[in-house]
GROMACS .gro file of N, CA and C in nm:
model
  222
    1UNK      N    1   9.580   7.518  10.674
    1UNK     CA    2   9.464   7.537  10.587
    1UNK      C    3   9.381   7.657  10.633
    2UNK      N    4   9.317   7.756  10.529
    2UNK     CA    5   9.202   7.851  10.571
    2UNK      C    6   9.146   7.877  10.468
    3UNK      N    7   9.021   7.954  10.515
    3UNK     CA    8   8.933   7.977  10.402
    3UNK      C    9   8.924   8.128  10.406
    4UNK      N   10   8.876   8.219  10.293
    4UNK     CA   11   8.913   8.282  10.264
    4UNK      C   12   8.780   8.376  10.178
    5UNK      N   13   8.714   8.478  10.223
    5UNK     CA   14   8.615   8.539  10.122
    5UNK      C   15   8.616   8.698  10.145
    6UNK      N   16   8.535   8.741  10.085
    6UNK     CA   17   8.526   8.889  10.043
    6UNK      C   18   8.490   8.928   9.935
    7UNK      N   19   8.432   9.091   9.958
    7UNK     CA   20   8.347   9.127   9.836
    7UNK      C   21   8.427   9.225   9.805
    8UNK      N   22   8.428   9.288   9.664
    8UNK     CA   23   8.520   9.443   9.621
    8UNK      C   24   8.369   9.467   9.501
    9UNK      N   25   8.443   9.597   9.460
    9UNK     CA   26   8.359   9.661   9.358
    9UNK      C   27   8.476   9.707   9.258
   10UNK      N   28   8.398   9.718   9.142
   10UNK     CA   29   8.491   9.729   8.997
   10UNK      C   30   8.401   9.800   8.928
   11UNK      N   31   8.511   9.908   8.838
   11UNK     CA   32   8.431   9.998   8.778
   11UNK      C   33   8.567   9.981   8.674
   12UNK      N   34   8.528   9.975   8.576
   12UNK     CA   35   8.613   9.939   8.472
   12UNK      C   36   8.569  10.081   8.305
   13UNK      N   37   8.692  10.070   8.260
   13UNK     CA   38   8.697  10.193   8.132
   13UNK      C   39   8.652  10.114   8.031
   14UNK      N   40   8.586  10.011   8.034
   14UNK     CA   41   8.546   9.899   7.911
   14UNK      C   42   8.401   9.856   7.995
   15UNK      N   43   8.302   9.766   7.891
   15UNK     CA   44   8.194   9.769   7.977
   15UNK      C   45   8.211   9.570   7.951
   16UNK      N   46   8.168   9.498   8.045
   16UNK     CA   47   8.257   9.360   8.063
   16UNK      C   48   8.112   9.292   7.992
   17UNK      N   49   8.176   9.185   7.863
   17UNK     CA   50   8.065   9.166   7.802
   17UNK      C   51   7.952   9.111   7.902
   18UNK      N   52   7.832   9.119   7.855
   18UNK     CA   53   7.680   9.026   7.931
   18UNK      C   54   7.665   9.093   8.053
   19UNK      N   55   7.749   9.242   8.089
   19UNK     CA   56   7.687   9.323   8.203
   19UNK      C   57   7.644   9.466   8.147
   20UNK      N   58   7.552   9.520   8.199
   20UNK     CA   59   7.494   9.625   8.141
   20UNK      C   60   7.547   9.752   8.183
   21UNK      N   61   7.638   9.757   8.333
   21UNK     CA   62   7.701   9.845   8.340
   21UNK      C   63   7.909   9.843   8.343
   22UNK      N   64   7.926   9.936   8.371
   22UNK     CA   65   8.043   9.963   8.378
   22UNK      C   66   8.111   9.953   8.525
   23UNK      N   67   8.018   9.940   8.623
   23UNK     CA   68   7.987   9.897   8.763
   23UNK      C   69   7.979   9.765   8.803
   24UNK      N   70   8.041   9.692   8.872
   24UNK     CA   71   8.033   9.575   8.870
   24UNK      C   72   8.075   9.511   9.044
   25UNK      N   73   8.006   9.405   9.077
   25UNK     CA   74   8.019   9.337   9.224
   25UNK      C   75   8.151   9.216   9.198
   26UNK      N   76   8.217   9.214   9.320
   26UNK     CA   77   8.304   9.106   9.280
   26UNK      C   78   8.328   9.019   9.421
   27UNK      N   79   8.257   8.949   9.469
   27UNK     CA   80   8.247   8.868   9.572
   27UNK      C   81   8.338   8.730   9.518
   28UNK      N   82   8.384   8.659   9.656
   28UNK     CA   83   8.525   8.592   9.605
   28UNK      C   84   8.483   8.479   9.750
   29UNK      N   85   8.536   8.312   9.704
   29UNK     CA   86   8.528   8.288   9.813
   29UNK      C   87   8.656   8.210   9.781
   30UNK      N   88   8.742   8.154   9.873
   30UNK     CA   89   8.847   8.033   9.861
   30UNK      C   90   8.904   7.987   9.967
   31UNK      N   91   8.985   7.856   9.956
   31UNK     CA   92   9.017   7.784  10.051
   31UNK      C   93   9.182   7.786  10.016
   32UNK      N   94   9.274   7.754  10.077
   32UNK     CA   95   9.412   7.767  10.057
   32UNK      C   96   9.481   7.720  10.182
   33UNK      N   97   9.631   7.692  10.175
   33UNK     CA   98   9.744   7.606  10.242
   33UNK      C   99   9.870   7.711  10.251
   34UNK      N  100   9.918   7.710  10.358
   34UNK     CA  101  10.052   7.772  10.358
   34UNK      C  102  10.127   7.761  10.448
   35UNK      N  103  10.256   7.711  10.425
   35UNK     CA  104  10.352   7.664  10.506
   35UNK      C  105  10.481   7.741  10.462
   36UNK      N  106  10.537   7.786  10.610
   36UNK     CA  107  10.661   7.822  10.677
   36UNK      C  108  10.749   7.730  10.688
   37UNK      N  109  10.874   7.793  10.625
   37UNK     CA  110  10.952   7.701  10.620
   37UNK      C  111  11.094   7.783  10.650
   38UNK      N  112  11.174   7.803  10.799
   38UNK     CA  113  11.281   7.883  10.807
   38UNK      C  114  11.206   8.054  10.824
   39UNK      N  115  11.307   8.076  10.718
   39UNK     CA  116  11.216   8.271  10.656
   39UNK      C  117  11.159   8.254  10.558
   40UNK      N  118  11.181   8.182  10.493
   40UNK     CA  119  11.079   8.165  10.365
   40UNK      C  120  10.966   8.087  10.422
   41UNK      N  121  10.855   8.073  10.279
   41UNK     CA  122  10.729   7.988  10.252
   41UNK      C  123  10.643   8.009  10.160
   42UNK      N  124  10.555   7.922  10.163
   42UNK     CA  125  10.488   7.955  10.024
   42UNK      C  126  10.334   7.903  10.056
   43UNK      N  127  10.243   7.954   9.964
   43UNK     CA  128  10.097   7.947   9.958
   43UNK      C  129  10.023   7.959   9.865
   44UNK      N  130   9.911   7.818   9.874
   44UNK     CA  131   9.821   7.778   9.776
   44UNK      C  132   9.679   7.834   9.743
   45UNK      N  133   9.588   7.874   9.692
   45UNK     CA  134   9.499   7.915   9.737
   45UNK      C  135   9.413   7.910   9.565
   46UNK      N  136   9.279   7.855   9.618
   46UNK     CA  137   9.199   7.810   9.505
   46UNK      C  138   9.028   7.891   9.515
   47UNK      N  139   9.075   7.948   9.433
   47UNK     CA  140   8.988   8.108   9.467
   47UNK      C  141   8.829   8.062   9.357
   48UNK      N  142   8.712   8.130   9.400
   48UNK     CA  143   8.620   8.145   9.307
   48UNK      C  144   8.572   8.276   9.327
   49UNK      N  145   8.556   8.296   9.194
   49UNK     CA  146   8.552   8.474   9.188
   49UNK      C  147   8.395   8.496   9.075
   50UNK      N  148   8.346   8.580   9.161
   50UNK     CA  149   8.194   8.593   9.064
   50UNK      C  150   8.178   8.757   9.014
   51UNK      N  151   8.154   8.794   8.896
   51UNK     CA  152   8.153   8.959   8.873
   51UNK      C  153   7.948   8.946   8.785
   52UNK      N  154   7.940   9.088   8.842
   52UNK     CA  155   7.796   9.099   8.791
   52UNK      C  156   7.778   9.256   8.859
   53UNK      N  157   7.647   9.307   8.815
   53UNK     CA  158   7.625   9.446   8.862
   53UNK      C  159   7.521   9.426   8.960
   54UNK      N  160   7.481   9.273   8.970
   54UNK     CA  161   7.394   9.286   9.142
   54UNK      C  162   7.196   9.319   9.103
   55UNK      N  163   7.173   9.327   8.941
   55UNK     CA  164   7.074   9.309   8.940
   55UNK      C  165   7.025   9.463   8.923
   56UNK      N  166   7.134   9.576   8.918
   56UNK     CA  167   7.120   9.703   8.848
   56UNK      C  168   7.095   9.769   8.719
   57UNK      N  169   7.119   9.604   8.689
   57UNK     CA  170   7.088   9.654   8.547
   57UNK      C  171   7.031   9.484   8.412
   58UNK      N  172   6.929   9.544   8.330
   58UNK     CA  173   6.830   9.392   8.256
   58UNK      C  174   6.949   9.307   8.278
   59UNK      N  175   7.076   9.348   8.212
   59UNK     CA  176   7.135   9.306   8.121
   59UNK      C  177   7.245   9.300   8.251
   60UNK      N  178   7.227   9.171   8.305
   60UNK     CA  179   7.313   9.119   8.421
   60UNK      C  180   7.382   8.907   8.421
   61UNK      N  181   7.407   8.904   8.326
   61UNK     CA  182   7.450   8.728   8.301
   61UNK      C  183   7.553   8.686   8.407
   62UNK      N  184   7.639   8.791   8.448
   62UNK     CA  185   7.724   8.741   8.537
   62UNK      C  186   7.839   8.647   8.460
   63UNK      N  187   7.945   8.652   8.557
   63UNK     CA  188   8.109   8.575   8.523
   63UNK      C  189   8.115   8.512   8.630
   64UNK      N  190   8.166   8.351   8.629
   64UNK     CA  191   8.239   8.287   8.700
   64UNK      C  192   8.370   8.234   8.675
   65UNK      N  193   8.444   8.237   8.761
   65UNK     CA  194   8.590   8.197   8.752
   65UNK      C  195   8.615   8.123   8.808
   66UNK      N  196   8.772   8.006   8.846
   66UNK     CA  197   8.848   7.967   8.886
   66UNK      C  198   8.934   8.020   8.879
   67UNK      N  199   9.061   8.072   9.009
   67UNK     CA  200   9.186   8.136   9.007
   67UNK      C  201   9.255   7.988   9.098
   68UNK      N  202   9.368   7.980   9.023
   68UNK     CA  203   9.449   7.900   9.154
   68UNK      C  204   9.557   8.023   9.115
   69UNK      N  205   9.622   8.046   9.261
   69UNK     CA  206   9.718   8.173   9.314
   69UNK      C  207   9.793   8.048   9.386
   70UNK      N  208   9.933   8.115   9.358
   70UNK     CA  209  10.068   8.068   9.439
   70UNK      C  210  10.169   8.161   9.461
   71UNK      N  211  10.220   8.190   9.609
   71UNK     CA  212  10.337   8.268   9.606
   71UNK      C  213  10.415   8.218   9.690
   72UNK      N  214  10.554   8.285   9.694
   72UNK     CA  215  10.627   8.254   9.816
   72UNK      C  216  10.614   8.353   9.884
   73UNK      N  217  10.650   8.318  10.037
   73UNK     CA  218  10.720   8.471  10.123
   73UNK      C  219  10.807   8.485  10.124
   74UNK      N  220  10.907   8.602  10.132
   74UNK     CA  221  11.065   8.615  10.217
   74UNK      C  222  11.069   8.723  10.254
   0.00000   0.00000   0.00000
């Protein structure tokens, strides 16, 4: 088991509805599972993802998400 966060920035060629800019914050937090198995394995991970411009601009409502992500390794 681990947990999992971080922030990025997004600047997008479209402007993302209920944000005022084209600039945008994308802070992320999640928890997730992954097990080895041989050479292979695989991993769970249940992400929350928030986008907004951070208060740069009136016109800031913000997005929340749920991601569940799964991959294997080899």
């Amino acid at each position: 088991p681990y947990i999992e966060g971080g922030i990025g920035l997004i600047y997008s060629d479209f402007q993302v509805a209920g944000q005022g800019l084209r600039f945008n914050f994308n802070p992320q937090l999640g928890i997730g599972l992954d097990r080895l198995t041989g050479e292979t394995g695989w991993f769970a991970d249940l992400r929350l993802h928030h986008i907004s411009n951070g208060n740069l601009h009136h016109d800031n409502r913000g997005i929340n998400s749920l991601a569940l992500v799964t991959g294997i390794y080899f």
